[in-house]
């Protein structure tokens, strides 16, 4: 049985489509989800994943990060090899709590949602591949002098994927905070 694959249709990228504004950076909130908490894998259509649906009592976790520090970079992996995504976020703290969560982030199978302006959200997720933290991908720094900042920096990678940026459809009401695990209810029998 032959598999039929169709490339996306090409079109013009016009400056007018972007209203001549191209704001750099991502929002200061990053949402973290456990892949095992998903009710079903999210579906991808033209680079956009469906809104995640969680098992009873499960949901997202919110990381409030440093302003102007979040970033996703997409880079090609040779012709016909897809792309690798690199996500970067920074928490303004080095503490017992960040140490605990750094260990979890380093070891669990997670996905990450980054706010991208008022309407879009980008995601590092693939149903079969895992986001990974390479050597040095999680770094903490207490600083040396009083003027220095204490930070925990996370740099994760996902690839190969089909697009150089992946988006996710937000919930229709309540935004991403409506899917937080601490707001989830446990259904009877679930």
XYZ file of N, CA and C in Angstrom:
570
model
N 0.828 -1.166 0.000
C 0.000 0.000 0.000
C 0.886 1.247 0.000
N 0.740 2.090 -0.976
C 1.531 3.312 -1.089
C 0.943 4.405 -0.215
N 1.818 5.140 0.439
C 1.394 6.267 1.265
C 1.441 7.519 0.404
N 0.350 8.273 0.397
C 0.297 9.514 -0.362
C 0.604 10.681 0.567
N 1.609 11.467 0.196
C 2.001 12.623 0.984
C 1.898 13.845 0.095
N 1.314 14.889 0.635
C 1.150 16.118 -0.142
C 1.773 17.279 0.610
N 2.656 18.019 -0.059
C 3.267 19.196 0.547
C 2.236 20.313 0.641
N 2.403 21.205 1.617
C 1.496 22.352 1.698
C 1.570 23.178 0.424
N 0.469 23.792 0.072
C 0.416 24.636 -1.116
C 1.197 25.918 -0.866
N 2.034 26.288 -1.809
C 2.812 27.521 -1.685
C 1.931 28.727 -1.951
N 2.298 29.848 -1.371
C 1.602 31.114 -1.584
C 2.561 32.249 -1.282
N 2.115 33.464 -1.533
C 2.937 34.644 -1.292
C 2.889 35.037 0.180
N 4.020 35.468 0.706
C 4.073 36.071 2.037
C 4.203 37.564 1.804
N 3.163 38.273 2.138
C 3.120 39.709 1.870
C 3.216 40.497 3.171
N 3.955 41.608 3.128
C 4.104 42.444 4.316
C 2.747 42.898 4.842
N 1.788 43.129 3.946
C 0.452 43.563 4.356
C -0.247 42.538 5.236
N 0.082 41.237 5.058
C -0.523 40.190 5.883
C -0.072 40.294 7.340
N 1.069 40.914 7.566
C 1.617 41.045 8.918
C 1.396 42.441 9.491
N 0.704 43.320 8.767
C 0.473 44.713 9.198
C 1.785 45.418 9.528
N 2.862 44.995 8.928
C 4.195 45.582 9.097
C 4.684 45.564 10.538
N 4.080 44.748 11.399
C 4.542 44.616 12.776
C 4.999 43.180 12.996
N 6.167 43.039 13.578
C 6.715 41.724 13.828
C 7.398 41.768 15.188
N 6.607 41.595 16.251
C 7.127 41.714 17.606
C 7.923 40.465 17.984
N 9.131 40.680 18.461
C 9.986 39.564 18.863
C 9.639 39.094 20.269
N 10.038 37.883 20.575
C 9.876 37.333 21.913
C 8.518 36.703 22.137
N 8.398 36.030 23.253
C 7.164 35.353 23.649
C 6.758 35.840 25.028
N 5.542 35.503 25.434
C 5.027 35.925 26.729
C 5.820 35.352 27.893
N 5.539 35.872 29.082
C 6.298 35.456 30.265
C 5.697 34.238 30.961
N 4.608 33.685 30.430
C 4.010 32.488 31.013
C 4.250 31.295 30.098
N 4.710 30.193 30.679
C 4.887 28.936 29.943
C 4.042 27.888 30.667
N 3.220 27.174 29.899
C 2.392 26.108 30.459
C 3.055 24.764 30.171
N 3.076 23.915 31.185
C 3.732 22.619 31.087
C 2.685 21.532 31.284
N 2.713 20.532 30.414
C 1.798 19.410 30.539
C 2.543 18.094 30.479
N 2.021 17.092 31.181
C 2.572 15.740 31.112
C 1.859 14.992 29.992
N 2.630 14.393 29.114
C 2.027 13.659 27.999
C 1.118 12.539 28.495
N 1.482 11.904 29.608
C 0.683 10.797 30.136
C -0.664 11.270 30.695
N -0.814 12.562 30.955
C -2.073 13.099 31.477
C -3.085 13.408 30.377
N -2.648 13.351 29.115
C -3.566 13.628 28.009
C -4.574 12.496 27.853
N -5.799 12.871 27.605
C -6.851 11.886 27.354
C -6.586 11.159 26.046
N -6.103 11.904 25.057
C -5.756 11.367 23.738
C -4.678 12.261 23.134
N -3.886 11.746 22.201
C -2.882 12.601 21.560
C -3.544 13.761 20.819
N -2.902 14.923 20.860
C -3.397 16.065 20.090
C -3.190 15.782 18.605
N -4.062 16.309 17.767
C -3.996 16.104 16.321
C -3.382 17.342 15.661
N -2.536 17.108 14.647
C -1.849 18.174 13.929
C -2.463 18.362 12.553
N -2.825 19.607 12.234
C -3.305 19.967 10.898
C -2.612 21.254 10.482
N -1.844 21.213 9.398
C -1.156 22.389 8.863
C -0.365 23.150 9.925
N 0.338 22.443 10.794
C 1.201 23.068 11.780
C 0.496 23.538 13.039
N -0.809 23.205 13.193
C -1.567 23.624 14.368
C -2.159 22.394 15.059
N -1.836 22.225 16.350
C -2.389 21.121 17.134
C -3.745 21.504 17.721
N -4.577 20.498 17.942
C -5.856 20.703 18.611
C -5.610 21.026 20.088
N -6.603 21.606 20.729
C -6.539 21.913 22.158
C -6.352 20.612 22.944
N -5.430 20.579 23.900
C -5.246 19.347 24.673
C -6.476 19.030 25.524
N -6.766 17.733 25.624
C -7.838 17.247 26.496
C -7.179 16.326 27.516
N -7.526 16.541 28.785
C -6.857 15.832 29.863
C -7.758 14.789 30.514
N -7.099 13.781 31.084
C -7.802 12.782 31.892
C -8.420 13.480 33.105
N -9.376 12.847 33.705
C -10.060 13.385 34.870
C -9.069 13.767 35.974
N -9.203 14.992 36.479
C -8.351 15.451 37.557
C -6.970 15.908 37.137
N -6.666 15.932 35.853
C -5.336 16.305 35.345
C -5.425 17.617 34.575
N -4.272 18.226 34.277
C -4.258 19.470 33.528
C -2.855 20.023 33.380
N -2.785 21.299 33.045
C -1.526 21.997 32.818
C -0.959 22.555 34.124
N 0.327 22.903 34.085
C 1.002 23.586 35.177
C 1.551 24.895 34.627
N 1.487 25.951 35.426
C 1.875 27.286 34.969
C 3.216 27.678 35.567
N 4.140 28.078 34.694
C 5.426 28.627 35.130
C 5.424 30.109 34.766
N 5.503 30.982 35.759
C 5.638 32.413 35.504
C 7.117 32.701 35.376
N 7.518 33.126 34.189
C 8.931 33.250 33.842
C 9.373 34.708 33.793
N 10.650 34.890 33.612
C 11.263 36.212 33.500
C 10.739 36.909 32.236
N 10.484 38.193 32.332
C 10.052 38.958 31.160
C 11.145 38.969 30.095
N 10.723 38.932 28.855
C 11.625 39.053 27.701
C 12.727 38.000 27.688
N 12.405 36.775 28.099
C 13.427 35.727 28.129
C 12.995 34.458 27.402
N 11.739 34.362 26.983
C 11.239 33.137 26.355
C 11.444 33.216 24.840
N 11.738 32.054 24.262
C 12.052 32.030 22.833
C 11.870 30.616 22.298
N 11.431 30.523 21.051
C 11.455 29.254 20.319
C 12.182 29.503 19.012
N 13.136 28.646 18.717
C 13.852 28.713 17.448
C 13.574 27.438 16.675
N 13.337 27.586 15.385
C 13.179 26.440 14.503
C 14.331 26.401 13.520
N 14.874 25.219 13.288
C 15.969 25.105 12.310
C 15.799 23.819 11.512
N 16.170 23.906 10.249
C 16.004 22.757 9.355
C 17.051 21.685 9.644
N 16.667 20.444 9.367
C 17.560 19.294 9.530
C 17.839 18.686 8.155
N 18.415 19.445 7.286
C 18.703 19.034 5.911
C 17.418 18.879 5.116
N 17.580 18.810 3.810
C 16.455 18.657 2.896
C 15.689 17.367 3.198
N 14.375 17.476 3.326
C 13.476 16.339 3.565
C 13.699 15.635 4.900
N 14.314 16.307 5.856
C 14.554 15.711 7.176
C 13.754 16.402 8.277
N 12.961 17.404 7.939
C 12.150 18.104 8.926
C 12.910 19.204 9.630
N 12.446 19.533 10.838
C 12.978 20.649 11.603
C 13.227 20.224 13.048
N 14.093 20.968 13.723
C 14.279 20.817 15.156
C 13.859 22.129 15.811
N 13.078 22.028 16.873
C 12.654 23.192 17.634
C 13.454 23.269 18.921
N 13.859 24.473 19.290
C 14.545 24.708 20.550
C 13.742 25.731 21.338
N 13.262 25.333 22.506
C 12.514 26.226 23.385
C 13.391 26.679 24.534
N 13.239 27.952 24.906
C 14.073 28.551 25.941
C 13.171 29.347 26.882
N 13.255 29.072 28.191
C 12.537 29.893 29.164
C 13.350 29.999 30.451
N 13.117 31.099 31.185
C 13.930 31.427 32.354
C 13.016 31.756 33.529
N 13.300 31.154 34.672
C 12.606 31.474 35.918
C 13.548 32.290 36.786
N 13.049 33.395 37.325
C 13.849 34.307 38.145
C 14.004 33.783 39.568
N 14.556 32.615 39.726
C 14.725 32.062 41.067
C 15.679 30.880 41.039
N 16.364 30.690 42.135
C 17.086 29.462 42.450
C 16.650 29.149 43.871
N 15.899 28.066 44.028
C 15.325 27.755 45.336
C 15.087 26.250 45.438
N 14.606 25.837 46.608
C 14.257 24.428 46.775
C 13.182 24.023 45.780
N 12.225 24.923 45.528
C 11.134 24.621 44.597
C 11.635 24.498 43.159
N 12.488 25.430 42.709
C 12.999 25.328 41.334
C 13.888 24.100 41.175
N 14.615 23.727 42.219
C 15.450 22.515 42.150
C 14.569 21.278 41.989
N 13.487 21.237 42.739
C 12.549 20.107 42.660
C 11.917 20.014 41.270
N 11.448 21.161 40.766
C 10.809 21.138 39.452
C 11.802 20.920 38.322
N 13.031 21.377 38.480
C 14.058 21.116 37.459
C 14.271 19.620 37.306
N 14.279 18.917 38.421
C 14.442 17.455 38.364
C 13.268 16.825 37.618
N 12.056 17.265 37.921
C 10.875 16.730 37.234
C 10.916 17.024 35.736
N 11.214 18.279 35.403
C 11.259 18.677 33.994
C 12.318 17.872 33.243
N 13.427 17.612 33.878
C 14.518 16.875 33.250
C 14.176 15.408 32.998
N 13.263 14.836 33.778
C 13.026 13.399 33.718
C 11.668 12.964 33.169
N 10.672 13.829 33.191
C 9.332 13.435 32.749
C 9.122 13.699 31.261
N 8.147 13.048 30.686
C 7.776 13.267 29.282
C 6.739 14.387 29.248
N 7.185 15.570 28.819
C 6.390 16.791 28.921
C 6.154 17.429 27.565
N 5.230 18.392 27.540
C 5.087 19.311 26.421
C 4.966 20.716 26.991
N 5.299 21.716 26.179
C 5.358 23.097 26.642
C 4.549 23.989 25.703
N 3.741 24.872 26.290
C 2.947 25.842 25.536
C 3.456 27.232 25.888
N 3.809 28.012 24.865
C 4.323 29.371 25.014
C 3.303 30.341 24.436
N 2.985 31.412 25.162
C 2.089 32.433 24.650
C 2.840 33.282 23.634
N 2.210 33.492 22.482
C 2.834 34.235 21.389
C 1.886 35.353 20.967
N 1.941 36.469 21.669
C 1.032 37.577 21.380
C -0.324 37.332 22.026
N -1.321 38.069 21.558
C -2.646 38.005 22.164
C -3.480 36.827 21.657
N -3.173 36.326 20.476
C -4.044 35.321 19.875
C -3.395 33.957 19.672
N -2.093 33.911 19.539
C -1.433 32.658 19.190
C -0.728 32.030 20.385
N -0.583 30.727 20.315
C 0.205 29.971 21.282
C 1.022 28.960 20.504
N 2.309 28.884 20.829
C 3.180 27.898 20.210
C 3.372 26.736 21.173
N 3.690 25.568 20.623
C 3.811 24.367 21.440
C 5.034 23.564 21.025
N 5.666 22.947 21.999
C 6.681 21.931 21.746
C 6.037 20.618 22.152
N 5.563 19.884 21.150
C 4.838 18.631 21.392
C 4.900 17.785 20.135
N 5.002 16.501 20.333
C 4.861 15.519 19.271
C 4.298 14.258 19.936
N 3.316 13.603 19.311
C 2.729 12.428 19.959
C 3.699 11.261 20.131
N 4.720 11.160 19.280
C 5.623 10.012 19.359
C 7.040 10.367 19.815
N 7.438 11.602 19.643
C 8.774 12.030 20.069
C 8.654 12.847 21.351
N 9.707 12.808 22.153
C 9.693 13.527 23.423
C 10.567 14.760 23.370
N 10.143 15.797 24.081
C 10.975 16.967 24.303
C 12.126 16.513 25.193
N 13.331 16.948 24.866
C 14.494 16.499 25.631
C 15.336 17.701 26.079
N 16.054 17.488 27.145
C 17.010 18.472 27.657
C 18.392 17.854 27.503
N 19.183 18.389 26.589
C 20.536 17.887 26.373
C 21.430 18.268 27.544
N 22.678 17.793 27.531
C 23.642 18.170 28.570
C 23.669 19.684 28.698
N 23.498 20.179 29.903
C 23.509 21.624 30.134
C 22.214 22.319 29.767
N 21.185 21.562 29.420
C 19.911 22.155 29.008
C 19.143 22.814 30.137
N 19.459 22.439 31.359
C 18.885 23.105 32.529
C 20.049 23.626 33.350
N 20.061 24.941 33.565
C 21.165 25.568 34.290
C 20.593 26.474 35.373
N 21.225 26.459 36.527
C 20.852 27.397 37.577
C 22.075 28.206 37.965
N 21.828 29.443 38.388
C 22.930 30.345 38.706
C 22.499 31.243 39.858
N 23.198 31.157 40.986
C 22.886 32.002 42.139
C 23.439 33.406 41.987
N 24.330 33.612 41.021
C 25.013 34.891 40.922
C 26.087 34.986 41.993
N 26.997 35.968 41.840
C 28.077 36.143 42.819
C 27.897 37.420 43.630
N 27.444 38.470 42.973
C 27.357 39.779 43.619
C 25.903 40.150 43.858
N 25.696 41.104 44.743
C 24.334 41.529 45.081
C 23.555 42.009 43.859
N 24.218 42.566 42.872
C 23.526 43.066 41.674
C 23.160 41.945 40.699
N 23.714 40.750 40.880
C 23.440 39.621 39.980
C 22.042 39.063 40.221
N 21.523 38.414 39.217
C 20.221 37.767 39.333
C 20.397 36.284 39.614
N 19.426 35.709 40.312
C 19.361 34.258 40.510
C 18.392 33.736 39.454
N 18.845 32.824 38.618
C 17.983 32.324 37.548
C 18.142 30.824 37.359
N 17.053 30.220 36.898
C 17.074 28.843 36.426
C 16.648 28.899 34.968
N 17.511 28.430 34.090
C 17.294 28.517 32.645
C 17.043 27.124 32.090
N 16.024 27.021 31.252
C 15.653 25.753 30.621
C 15.790 25.906 29.110
N 16.483 24.965 28.472
C 16.570 24.938 27.011
C 16.292 23.508 26.558
N 15.142 23.346 25.889
C 14.719 22.008 25.479
C 14.665 21.917 23.960
N 14.717 20.687 23.469
C 14.722 20.455 22.027
C 13.675 19.407 21.669
N 13.129 19.556 20.465
C 12.185 18.598 19.924
C 12.440 18.471 18.433
N 12.625 17.250 17.981
C 12.823 17.048 16.556
C 13.110 15.588 16.264
N 12.944 15.206 15.036
C 12.450 16.032 13.947
C 10.933 16.199 14.000
N 10.490 17.380 13.554
C 9.068 17.673 13.401
C 8.851 18.240 12.000
N 7.600 18.342 11.583
C 7.297 18.733 10.201
C 7.389 20.224 9.916
N 7.225 21.064 10.934
C 7.181 22.514 10.721
C 8.217 23.203 11.591
N 8.679 24.404 11.144
C 9.706 25.105 11.913
C 9.129 25.876 13.094
N 7.826 25.886 13.269
C 7.130 26.343 14.476
C 5.809 25.607 14.515
N 5.402 25.176 15.700
C 4.141 24.467 15.881
C 3.231 25.311 16.762
N 1.986 25.389 16.386
C 1.000 26.173 17.124
C -0.032 25.239 17.734
N -0.802 25.750 18.705
C -1.835 24.966 19.360
C -3.059 25.858 19.544
N -4.235 25.275 19.331
C -5.482 26.003 19.476
C -5.803 26.160 20.960
N -5.973 27.405 21.435
C -6.283 27.601 22.855
C -7.719 27.192 23.177
N -8.037 27.001 24.450
C -9.416 26.695 24.826
C -10.349 27.814 24.368
N -11.572 27.464 24.027
C -12.522 28.474 23.522
C -12.957 29.452 24.604
N -12.955 29.041 25.866
C -13.295 29.962 26.959
C -12.320 29.774 28.116
N -11.988 30.865 28.772
C -11.161 30.792 29.971
C -9.669 30.785 29.752
N -9.203 30.723 28.501
C -7.775 30.707 28.236
C -7.087 29.477 28.812
N -5.754 29.481 28.754
C -4.983 28.326 29.212
C -5.145 28.081 30.701
N -5.356 29.142 31.484
C -5.540 28.958 32.929
C -6.745 28.078 33.245
N -7.713 27.997 32.332
C -8.883 27.146 32.575
C -8.525 25.658 32.549
N -7.338 25.324 32.029
C -6.899 23.925 31.962
C -5.851 23.575 33.017
N -5.668 24.448 34.007
C -4.680 24.170 35.045
C -5.080 22.959 35.869
N -4.088 22.164 36.251
C -4.342 20.945 37.027
C -5.010 21.264 38.360
N -4.670 22.415 38.965
C -5.261 22.735 40.262
C -6.731 23.161 40.143
N -7.235 23.322 38.918
C -8.652 23.623 38.700
C -9.421 22.411 38.196
N -8.692 21.329 37.913
C -9.322 20.123 37.363
C -10.154 19.441 38.428
N -11.232 18.834 37.986
C -12.068 18.073 38.905
C -11.952 16.598 38.557
N -12.059 15.790 39.577
C -12.022 14.345 39.372
C -13.451 13.882 39.142
N -13.670 13.241 38.021
C -14.996 12.740 37.682
C -15.247 11.416 38.405
N -16.485 11.151 38.783
C -16.799 9.874 39.426
C -16.327 8.707 38.561
N -15.629 7.775 39.168
C -15.129 6.611 38.436
C -13.878 6.917 37.645
N -13.339 8.151 37.727
C -12.175 8.509 36.928
C -11.144 9.041 37.758
